[in-house]
Every structure is written in structure tokens, then in C-alpha cells.
Amino acid sequence: MKTITVNSRKGGAGKTTVSVSLAMAARQAGLRVVLADMDPLRSSSEILRSREEASSMLIEANAGKLWVLQENCKRNGCDLLVIDTPTHPESEIIHCMTHSDLVLAVTRPTFLDLAAVRETIALVQRTPTPGLVVLNQCPPKRNGEENPIVIDAVQRLRFGKLPVAKSVLRSRIAYQHAFASNCGVTEWDVNSEAAADVLWLLAEISKHLALAPPKSVPLPRTLRRRPQGVSPVRAMQSALRRLVG
Ligand SMILES: Nc1ncnc2c1ncn2[C@@H]1O[C@H](COP(=O)(O)OP(=O)(O)OP(=O)(O)O)[C@@H](O)[C@H]1O
Ligand SMILES: [Mg+2]
């Protein structure tokens, strides 16, 4: 089982958005996933707790319970544990980071966020765990052209001490629709641009973690009813295979 801690020391950068989106996409792609909500504000739980399967995929916890949680997850055949963290206290975040296989340092591509992400990066570096910076809420491309803000952010992060994920998450209204419907964006509309962003990021992370794409996937009932020709889950799997392969 692999554990990913999602953190940013700055509020509102997108920890919950990244955690829920990745966890639900990985689950939809057939991995057994548990999302641990370690933020006392319980935003991830707010999104997912009304779902029928909530008890098998969502856990409200704190860093002190991480070891027991990981042991339980392993015993129950979980493939991936995603931890949504708060901005503080530092000691709890470091504990989660230390006992993870990968830390995602989430940041928006703005001047102040990029300044703040240095702190998150510094925390990751106090642990033995590899980290990856994830740019969130990036402006969408225009006519295929990357926004200068994103180019500049990547440039500035290039000289930092953590690699930057090639896949960025852009500002998309789909996240609001999905969360209001108690699901991730890939579940809400697997053909949306937001879903594509998340799938590419998931594929990139899978490569970092050497997570094998699942062989057979039971199609969720809601997706099975969709009228389009291509199975969204299959589309997701092939996206994963292309990069994990
Ligand atoms: N890529 C995105 N596109 C559109 N809206 C987004 C995106 N990422 C985050 N948001 C919105 O920005 C707000 C903050 O995001 P989120 O709650 O994920 O951040 P957070 O880091 O978990 O915040 P907190 O520090 O309060 O836990 C939310 O309303 C969320 O829906
Ligand atoms: Mg949050």
C-alpha cells in the first residue's frame, strides 16, 4: 500500500480539492483507496460523507492515529491511502509526511502562494519522503498557449528543491459541481477538462509510486448508464497505462 500526504501551509491552495479528486479518480480506476481527512475543518468529509460507501473509503482521523490507520488499511487490502491535511500544526504534518511514500505540495501559481510553498517544501525536506509540487488553480490555456503566470511559476519553482508535476490542475467550475454532487470531477464528468487534468496528474503520481494500474475494473453503476461509446473507466485506465506502462 502507498500513502500520499497532500499539504500546503497556505489555506485555500487546494489540498482538499487535490485529495478528493485524486482519491476518487484512483478509486474509479479500480484501486482500493481510503481518504483520511486529517483537517479538523473536515472539508473532504463534507464532500463525501453522505455517500453510501463513505464508511469504506473515508476516515476522519488525526496524525496520532496514522499508524493504526495504515495497519488497518493494509489488512483490508487498500492500495492507496490519501491524506488531506490542515495547514497546521507543523508537528502533525511532519508526522504524516514522514510516514508517507510521497508528499504533494499544492500551490497556486501566484506570487504569494509561491512564496508560501517554500515553507511546505522546507517541511518535506525535513523528512525522508520524496515530494512533488502540484500547481493548482492555474488559468486555462488560451488557444493552446500556456498562460505566462504558469510559465513563470514553473520557472520559479524549477530552482526549488522539489520536482514540479508536469500535469497542472486548472481553475475549472467542474470542481464546484462535482463537490456539490458529493463526488470527484472524474465521477461527475469523466470527459470534462477538469477530469483530464486530474487523470494526467494521477498517472504522473502513479509513475512516482510505481502503482500498478488495475487489471479488471467493476464499472460503477452511475457510469454504466452513460450513453457514450467509450467507457470512461477504460479511458482512465489507458491514460494511466500510457504513462505507467
Ligand atoms: N482547480 C480548481 N478549480 C476551481 N476551484 C478550485 C480549484 N481548486 C480549489 N478550488 C476551490 O478553492 C477553494 C479552496 O480549495 P480547497 O478547499 O481545496 O483548499 P484547501 O487547501 O483544502 O483549503 P484549507 O486550507 O481551508 O483546507 C474551494 O472553494 C475549492 O472548491
Ligand atoms: Mg482543505
mmCIF file of C-alpha atoms and ligand atoms in Angstrom:
data_model
loop_
_atom_site.group_PDB
_atom_site.id
_atom_site.type_symbol
_atom_site.label_atom_id
_atom_site.label_comp_id
_atom_site.label_asym_id
_atom_site.label_seq_id
_atom_site.Cartn_x
_atom_site.Cartn_y
_atom_site.Cartn_z
ATOM 1 C CA MET A 1 0.000 0.000 0.000
ATOM 2 C CA LYS A 2 1.159 3.523 -0.775
ATOM 3 C CA THR A 3 0.425 6.641 1.246
ATOM 4 C CA ILE A 4 0.268 10.158 -0.163
ATOM 5 C CA THR A 5 0.167 13.231 2.074
ATOM 6 C CA VAL A 6 -1.321 16.318 0.453
ATOM 7 C CA ASN A 7 -0.259 19.572 2.087
ATOM 8 C CA SER A 8 0.243 23.282 1.719
ATOM 9 C CA ARG A 9 0.989 25.614 4.607
ATOM 10 C CA LYS A 10 -1.238 28.195 2.977
ATOM 11 C CA GLY A 11 -5.007 27.936 3.344
ATOM 12 C CA GLY A 12 -7.153 27.518 0.263
ATOM 13 C CA ALA A 13 -4.363 26.356 -2.044
ATOM 14 C CA GLY A 14 -6.317 23.237 -2.947
ATOM 15 C CA LYS A 15 -5.323 20.425 -0.544
ATOM 16 C CA THR A 16 -8.885 19.143 -0.277
ATOM 17 C CA THR A 17 -9.571 19.562 -3.979
ATOM 18 C CA VAL A 18 -6.443 17.609 -4.900
ATOM 19 C CA SER A 19 -7.038 14.928 -2.239
ATOM 20 C CA VAL A 20 -10.672 14.259 -3.137
ATOM 21 C CA SER A 21 -10.099 14.468 -6.893
ATOM 22 C CA LEU A 22 -7.151 12.066 -6.893
ATOM 23 C CA ALA A 23 -8.677 9.651 -4.400
ATOM 24 C CA MET A 24 -11.951 9.394 -6.297
ATOM 25 C CA ALA A 25 -10.234 9.081 -9.689
ATOM 26 C CA ALA A 26 -7.962 6.314 -8.411
ATOM 27 C CA ARG A 27 -10.948 4.571 -6.870
ATOM 28 C CA GLN A 28 -12.916 4.881 -10.088
ATOM 29 C CA ALA A 29 -9.954 3.429 -11.966
ATOM 30 C CA GLY A 30 -10.221 0.337 -9.790
ATOM 31 C CA LEU A 31 -7.723 0.915 -6.990
ATOM 32 C CA ARG A 32 -8.804 0.353 -3.408
ATOM 33 C CA VAL A 33 -8.493 3.821 -1.924
ATOM 34 C CA VAL A 34 -9.016 5.326 1.513
ATOM 35 C CA LEU A 35 -9.128 9.073 2.024
ATOM 36 C CA ALA A 36 -8.082 10.179 5.503
ATOM 37 C CA ASP A 37 -9.393 13.607 6.419
ATOM 38 C CA MET A 38 -6.946 14.983 8.990
ATOM 39 C CA ASP A 39 -8.177 18.557 8.806
ATOM 40 C CA PRO A 40 -10.428 19.444 11.771
ATOM 41 C CA LEU A 41 -12.484 21.536 9.323
ATOM 42 C CA ARG A 42 -13.415 18.193 7.680
ATOM 43 C CA SER A 43 -13.840 19.576 4.168
ATOM 44 C CA SER A 44 -13.162 16.234 2.454
ATOM 45 C CA SER A 45 -15.721 14.633 4.744
ATOM 46 C CA GLU A 46 -18.203 17.382 3.912
ATOM 47 C CA ILE A 47 -17.950 16.361 0.269
ATOM 48 C CA LEU A 48 -18.052 12.594 0.696
ATOM 49 C CA ARG A 49 -19.720 11.668 3.976
ATOM 50 C CA SER A 50 -23.249 11.371 2.576
ATOM 51 C CA ARG A 51 -22.204 8.670 0.108
ATOM 52 C CA GLU A 52 -23.352 5.126 0.651
ATOM 53 C CA GLU A 53 -19.791 3.785 0.556
ATOM 54 C CA ALA A 54 -18.404 6.533 2.824
ATOM 55 C CA SER A 55 -17.623 4.133 5.656
ATOM 56 C CA SER A 56 -15.315 2.088 3.418
ATOM 57 C CA MET A 57 -13.426 4.960 1.816
ATOM 58 C CA LEU A 58 -13.460 7.946 4.161
ATOM 59 C CA ILE A 59 -11.915 8.230 7.611
ATOM 60 C CA GLU A 60 -11.816 11.251 9.884
ATOM 61 C CA ALA A 61 -8.553 10.967 11.749
ATOM 62 C CA ASN A 62 -5.563 12.814 13.124
ATOM 63 C CA ALA A 63 -1.847 12.275 12.808
ATOM 64 C CA GLY A 64 -1.718 10.365 16.106
ATOM 65 C CA LYS A 65 -3.891 7.653 14.576
ATOM 66 C CA LEU A 66 -1.889 7.320 11.371
ATOM 67 C CA TRP A 67 -0.032 4.140 12.288
ATOM 68 C CA VAL A 68 -3.206 2.274 13.288
ATOM 69 C CA LEU A 69 -4.955 3.591 10.226
ATOM 70 C CA GLN A 70 -2.187 2.411 7.915
ATOM 71 C CA GLU A 71 -2.139 -1.038 9.542
ATOM 72 C CA ASN A 72 -5.923 -1.330 9.143
ATOM 73 C CA CYS A 73 -5.765 -0.203 5.546
ATOM 74 C CA LYS A 74 -3.040 -2.763 4.760
ATOM 75 C CA ARG A 75 -5.018 -5.529 6.446
ATOM 76 C CA ASN A 76 -8.042 -4.662 4.350
ATOM 77 C CA GLY A 77 -6.179 -4.736 1.049
ATOM 78 C CA CYS A 78 -6.097 -0.986 0.455
ATOM 79 C CA ASP A 79 -3.845 0.095 -2.453
ATOM 80 C CA LEU A 80 -3.697 3.799 -1.757
ATOM 81 C CA LEU A 81 -4.169 5.998 1.307
ATOM 82 C CA VAL A 82 -4.573 9.712 0.570
ATOM 83 C CA ILE A 83 -4.223 12.132 3.496
ATOM 84 C CA ASP A 84 -5.854 15.550 3.340
ATOM 85 C CA THR A 85 -4.041 17.682 5.914
ATOM 86 C CA PRO A 86 -4.644 21.023 7.649
ATOM 87 C CA THR A 87 -2.229 23.972 7.373
ATOM 88 C CA HIS A 88 -1.013 23.351 10.937
ATOM 89 C CA PRO A 89 0.191 22.137 13.447
ATOM 90 C CA GLU A 90 3.573 21.570 11.905
ATOM 91 C CA SER A 91 4.381 18.517 14.067
ATOM 92 C CA GLU A 92 1.322 16.619 12.785
ATOM 93 C CA ILE A 93 2.049 17.489 9.181
ATOM 94 C CA ILE A 94 5.647 16.346 9.529
ATOM 95 C CA HIS A 95 4.437 13.094 11.093
ATOM 96 C CA CYS A 96 2.158 12.398 8.119
ATOM 97 C CA MET A 97 4.848 13.369 5.628
ATOM 98 C CA THR A 98 7.448 11.162 7.299
ATOM 99 C CA HIS A 99 5.212 8.102 7.157
ATOM 100 C CA SER A 100 4.148 8.595 3.545
ATOM 101 C CA ASP A 101 5.586 7.415 0.242
ATOM 102 C CA LEU A 102 5.021 10.751 -1.451
ATOM 103 C CA VAL A 103 4.112 14.290 -0.412
ATOM 104 C CA LEU A 104 2.210 16.575 -2.738
ATOM 105 C CA ALA A 105 2.943 20.236 -2.020
ATOM 106 C CA VAL A 106 -0.033 22.075 -3.503
ATOM 107 C CA THR A 107 0.284 25.694 -4.577
ATOM 108 C CA ARG A 108 -1.494 28.234 -6.725
ATOM 109 C CA PRO A 109 0.725 29.917 -9.307
ATOM 110 C CA THR A 110 0.510 33.331 -7.616
ATOM 111 C CA PHE A 111 3.265 35.462 -6.140
ATOM 112 C CA LEU A 112 2.184 34.986 -2.518
ATOM 113 C CA ASP A 113 1.418 31.280 -2.867
ATOM 114 C CA LEU A 114 4.779 30.617 -4.453
ATOM 115 C CA ALA A 115 6.409 32.424 -1.568
ATOM 116 C CA ALA A 116 4.439 30.295 0.891
ATOM 117 C CA VAL A 117 5.123 26.984 -0.827
ATOM 118 C CA ARG A 118 8.775 27.369 0.137
ATOM 119 C CA GLU A 119 7.688 26.592 3.690
ATOM 120 C CA THR A 120 5.884 23.438 2.598
ATOM 121 C CA ILE A 121 8.934 22.383 0.597
ATOM 122 C CA ALA A 122 11.157 23.031 3.623
ATOM 123 C CA LEU A 123 8.926 20.760 5.721
ATOM 124 C CA VAL A 124 9.103 17.958 3.161
ATOM 125 C CA GLN A 125 12.851 18.279 3.204
ATOM 126 C CA ARG A 126 12.942 17.648 6.919
ATOM 127 C CA THR A 127 11.558 14.172 6.168
ATOM 128 C CA PRO A 128 12.995 11.278 4.146
ATOM 129 C CA THR A 129 9.939 11.279 1.867
ATOM 130 C CA PRO A 130 10.066 12.399 -1.774
ATOM 131 C CA GLY A 131 7.854 15.320 -2.715
ATOM 132 C CA LEU A 132 6.221 16.758 -5.783
ATOM 133 C CA VAL A 133 4.926 20.310 -6.198
ATOM 134 C CA VAL A 134 1.443 20.423 -7.721
ATOM 135 C CA LEU A 135 0.231 23.642 -9.310
ATOM 136 C CA ASN A 136 -3.490 24.134 -8.744
ATOM 137 C CA GLN A 137 -5.997 26.759 -9.889
ATOM 138 C CA CYS A 138 -3.892 27.600 -12.919
ATOM 139 C CA PRO A 139 -5.654 29.690 -15.558
ATOM 140 C CA PRO A 140 -6.766 27.536 -18.514
ATOM 141 C CA LYS A 141 -4.657 27.627 -21.686
ATOM 142 C CA ARG A 142 -5.874 30.004 -24.438
ATOM 143 C CA ASN A 143 -5.692 28.677 -27.976
ATOM 144 C CA GLY A 144 -3.324 26.011 -26.722
ATOM 145 C CA GLU A 145 -0.959 28.629 -25.310
ATOM 146 C CA GLU A 146 0.175 28.346 -21.709
ATOM 147 C CA ASN A 147 -0.597 31.356 -19.519
ATOM 148 C CA PRO A 148 2.514 33.419 -18.665
ATOM 149 C CA ILE A 149 1.644 33.141 -14.964
ATOM 150 C CA VAL A 150 2.010 29.367 -15.148
ATOM 151 C CA ILE A 151 5.213 29.558 -17.181
ATOM 152 C CA ASP A 152 6.639 31.973 -14.654
ATOM 153 C CA ALA A 153 5.584 29.795 -11.702
ATOM 154 C CA VAL A 154 7.215 26.697 -13.194
ATOM 155 C CA GLN A 155 10.331 28.721 -13.866
ATOM 156 C CA ARG A 156 10.495 29.948 -10.276
ATOM 157 C CA LEU A 157 9.813 26.505 -8.842
ATOM 158 C CA ARG A 158 12.459 24.943 -11.064
ATOM 159 C CA PHE A 159 15.129 26.337 -8.782
ATOM 160 C CA GLY A 160 13.441 24.936 -5.685
ATOM 161 C CA LYS A 161 14.354 21.658 -4.103
ATOM 162 C CA LEU A 162 11.394 19.555 -5.221
ATOM 163 C CA PRO A 163 10.372 18.477 -8.707
ATOM 164 C CA VAL A 164 7.247 20.107 -10.153
ATOM 165 C CA ALA A 165 4.488 17.901 -11.570
ATOM 166 C CA LYS A 166 4.154 18.308 -15.322
ATOM 167 C CA SER A 167 0.394 17.976 -15.028
ATOM 168 C CA VAL A 168 -1.229 21.071 -13.561
ATOM 169 C CA LEU A 169 -4.783 21.469 -12.304
ATOM 170 C CA ARG A 170 -6.562 24.455 -13.761
ATOM 171 C CA SER A 171 -9.329 26.620 -12.378
ATOM 172 C CA ARG A 172 -12.460 24.837 -13.514
ATOM 173 C CA ILE A 173 -16.053 25.196 -12.419
ATOM 174 C CA ALA A 174 -16.419 21.394 -12.651
ATOM 175 C CA TYR A 175 -14.904 21.032 -9.162
ATOM 176 C CA GLN A 176 -17.767 23.020 -7.667
ATOM 177 C CA HIS A 177 -20.371 20.924 -9.482
ATOM 178 C CA ALA A 178 -18.652 17.685 -8.538
ATOM 179 C CA PHE A 179 -18.248 18.517 -4.855
ATOM 180 C CA ALA A 180 -21.818 19.763 -4.620
ATOM 181 C CA SER A 181 -22.801 16.340 -6.019
ATOM 182 C CA ASN A 182 -20.632 14.592 -3.396
ATOM 183 C CA CYS A 183 -18.160 13.204 -5.903
ATOM 184 C CA GLY A 184 -14.838 13.783 -7.630
ATOM 185 C CA VAL A 185 -14.616 15.500 -11.020
ATOM 186 C CA THR A 186 -13.848 12.258 -12.848
ATOM 187 C CA GLU A 187 -17.057 10.809 -11.454
ATOM 188 C CA TRP A 188 -19.028 13.945 -12.206
ATOM 189 C CA ASP A 189 -17.955 14.023 -15.860
ATOM 190 C CA VAL A 190 -15.045 11.878 -16.917
ATOM 191 C CA ASN A 191 -14.932 13.710 -20.249
ATOM 192 C CA SER A 192 -14.557 17.157 -18.683
ATOM 193 C CA GLU A 193 -11.327 19.100 -18.923
ATOM 194 C CA ALA A 194 -11.035 19.048 -15.136
ATOM 195 C CA ALA A 195 -11.218 15.239 -15.200
ATOM 196 C CA ALA A 196 -8.468 15.126 -17.829
ATOM 197 C CA ASP A 197 -6.269 17.340 -15.621
ATOM 198 C CA VAL A 198 -6.813 15.027 -12.654
ATOM 199 C CA LEU A 199 -6.197 11.861 -14.680
ATOM 200 C CA TRP A 200 -2.902 13.130 -16.021
ATOM 201 C CA LEU A 201 -1.831 14.074 -12.542
ATOM 202 C CA LEU A 202 -2.899 10.670 -11.231
ATOM 203 C CA ALA A 203 -0.940 8.969 -13.990
ATOM 204 C CA GLU A 204 2.139 11.023 -13.168
ATOM 205 C CA ILE A 205 1.832 10.235 -9.466
ATOM 206 C CA SER A 206 1.273 6.539 -10.193
ATOM 207 C CA LYS A 207 4.561 6.565 -12.011
ATOM 208 C CA HIS A 208 6.307 8.108 -8.997
ATOM 209 C CA LEU A 209 4.790 5.496 -6.713
ATOM 210 C CA ALA A 210 5.074 2.579 -9.134
ATOM 211 C CA LEU A 211 1.361 1.963 -8.590
ATOM 212 C CA ALA A 212 0.203 -0.725 -10.978
ATOM 213 C CA PRO A 213 -2.936 0.110 -12.912
ATOM 214 C CA PRO A 214 -5.724 -2.313 -12.011
ATOM 215 C CA LYS A 215 -6.406 -5.224 -14.344
ATOM 216 C CA SER A 216 -10.157 -5.508 -14.108
ATOM 217 C CA VAL A 217 -12.489 -2.823 -13.008
ATOM 218 C CA PRO A 218 -16.098 -3.159 -11.906
ATOM 219 C CA LEU A 219 -17.843 -0.286 -13.633
ATOM 220 C CA PRO A 220 -19.737 1.987 -11.225
ATOM 221 C CA ARG A 221 -23.486 1.822 -11.809
ATOM 222 C CA THR A 222 -23.771 5.542 -12.493
ATOM 223 C CA LEU A 223 -21.163 5.331 -15.245
ATOM 224 C CA ARG A 224 -22.532 2.158 -16.794
ATOM 225 C CA ARG A 225 -25.712 4.017 -17.700
ATOM 226 C CA ARG A 226 -23.843 6.692 -19.643
ATOM 227 C CA PRO A 227 -24.827 6.711 -23.298
ATOM 228 C CA GLN A 228 -21.452 7.440 -24.905
ATOM 229 C CA GLY A 229 -19.421 4.791 -26.726
ATOM 230 C CA VAL A 230 -16.198 4.822 -24.762
ATOM 231 C CA SER A 231 -16.177 3.528 -21.210
ATOM 232 C CA PRO A 232 -14.896 6.353 -19.026
ATOM 233 C CA VAL A 233 -13.143 3.885 -16.766
ATOM 234 C CA ARG A 234 -11.363 2.361 -19.743
ATOM 235 C CA ALA A 235 -10.348 5.836 -20.882
ATOM 236 C CA MET A 236 -8.925 6.391 -17.437
ATOM 237 C CA GLN A 237 -7.069 3.106 -17.402
ATOM 238 C CA SER A 238 -5.477 3.742 -20.752
ATOM 239 C CA ALA A 239 -4.432 7.213 -19.600
ATOM 240 C CA LEU A 240 -2.784 5.538 -16.615
ATOM 241 C CA ARG A 241 -1.203 2.799 -18.737
ATOM 242 C CA ARG A 242 0.250 5.245 -21.229
ATOM 243 C CA LEU A 243 2.338 6.790 -18.507
ATOM 244 C CA VAL A 244 2.757 3.961 -16.048
ATOM 245 C CA GLY A 245 3.039 1.292 -18.694
HETATM 246 N N1 LIG B 1 -8.649 23.804 -9.583
HETATM 247 C C1 LIG B 1 -9.670 24.457 -9.018
HETATM 248 N N2 LIG B 1 -10.647 24.998 -9.790
HETATM 249 C C2 LIG B 1 -11.691 25.642 -9.235
HETATM 250 N N3 LIG B 1 -11.855 25.815 -7.909
HETATM 251 C C3 LIG B 1 -10.907 25.322 -7.092
HETATM 252 C C4 LIG B 1 -9.780 24.600 -7.593
HETATM 253 N N4 LIG B 1 -9.016 24.227 -6.547
HETATM 254 C C5 LIG B 1 -9.628 24.684 -5.447
HETATM 255 N N5 LIG B 1 -10.765 25.337 -5.766
HETATM 256 C C6 LIG B 1 -11.694 25.994 -4.827
HETATM 257 O O1 LIG B 1 -10.936 26.840 -3.955
HETATM 258 C C7 LIG B 1 -11.384 26.716 -2.616
HETATM 259 C C8 LIG B 1 -10.246 26.215 -1.733
HETATM 260 O O2 LIG B 1 -9.881 24.917 -2.169
HETATM 261 P P1 LIG B 1 -9.618 23.747 -1.115
HETATM 262 O O3 LIG B 1 -10.683 23.710 -0.075
HETATM 263 O O4 LIG B 1 -9.365 22.520 -1.888
HETATM 264 O O5 LIG B 1 -8.255 24.284 -0.485
HETATM 265 P P2 LIG B 1 -7.553 23.795 0.864
HETATM 266 O O6 LIG B 1 -6.101 23.998 0.678
HETATM 267 O O7 LIG B 1 -8.009 22.421 1.202
HETATM 268 O O8 LIG B 1 -8.128 24.823 1.914
HETATM 269 P P3 LIG B 1 -7.988 24.736 3.520
HETATM 270 O O9 LIG B 1 -6.626 25.286 3.831
HETATM 271 O O10 LIG B 1 -9.109 25.605 4.015
HETATM 272 O O11 LIG B 1 -8.127 23.297 3.918
HETATM 273 C C9 LIG B 1 -12.578 25.774 -2.652
HETATM 274 O O12 LIG B 1 -13.742 26.528 -2.753
HETATM 275 C C10 LIG B 1 -12.362 24.961 -3.912
HETATM 276 O O13 LIG B 1 -13.561 24.484 -4.452
HETATM 277 MG MG MG B 2 -8.862 21.640 2.971
#
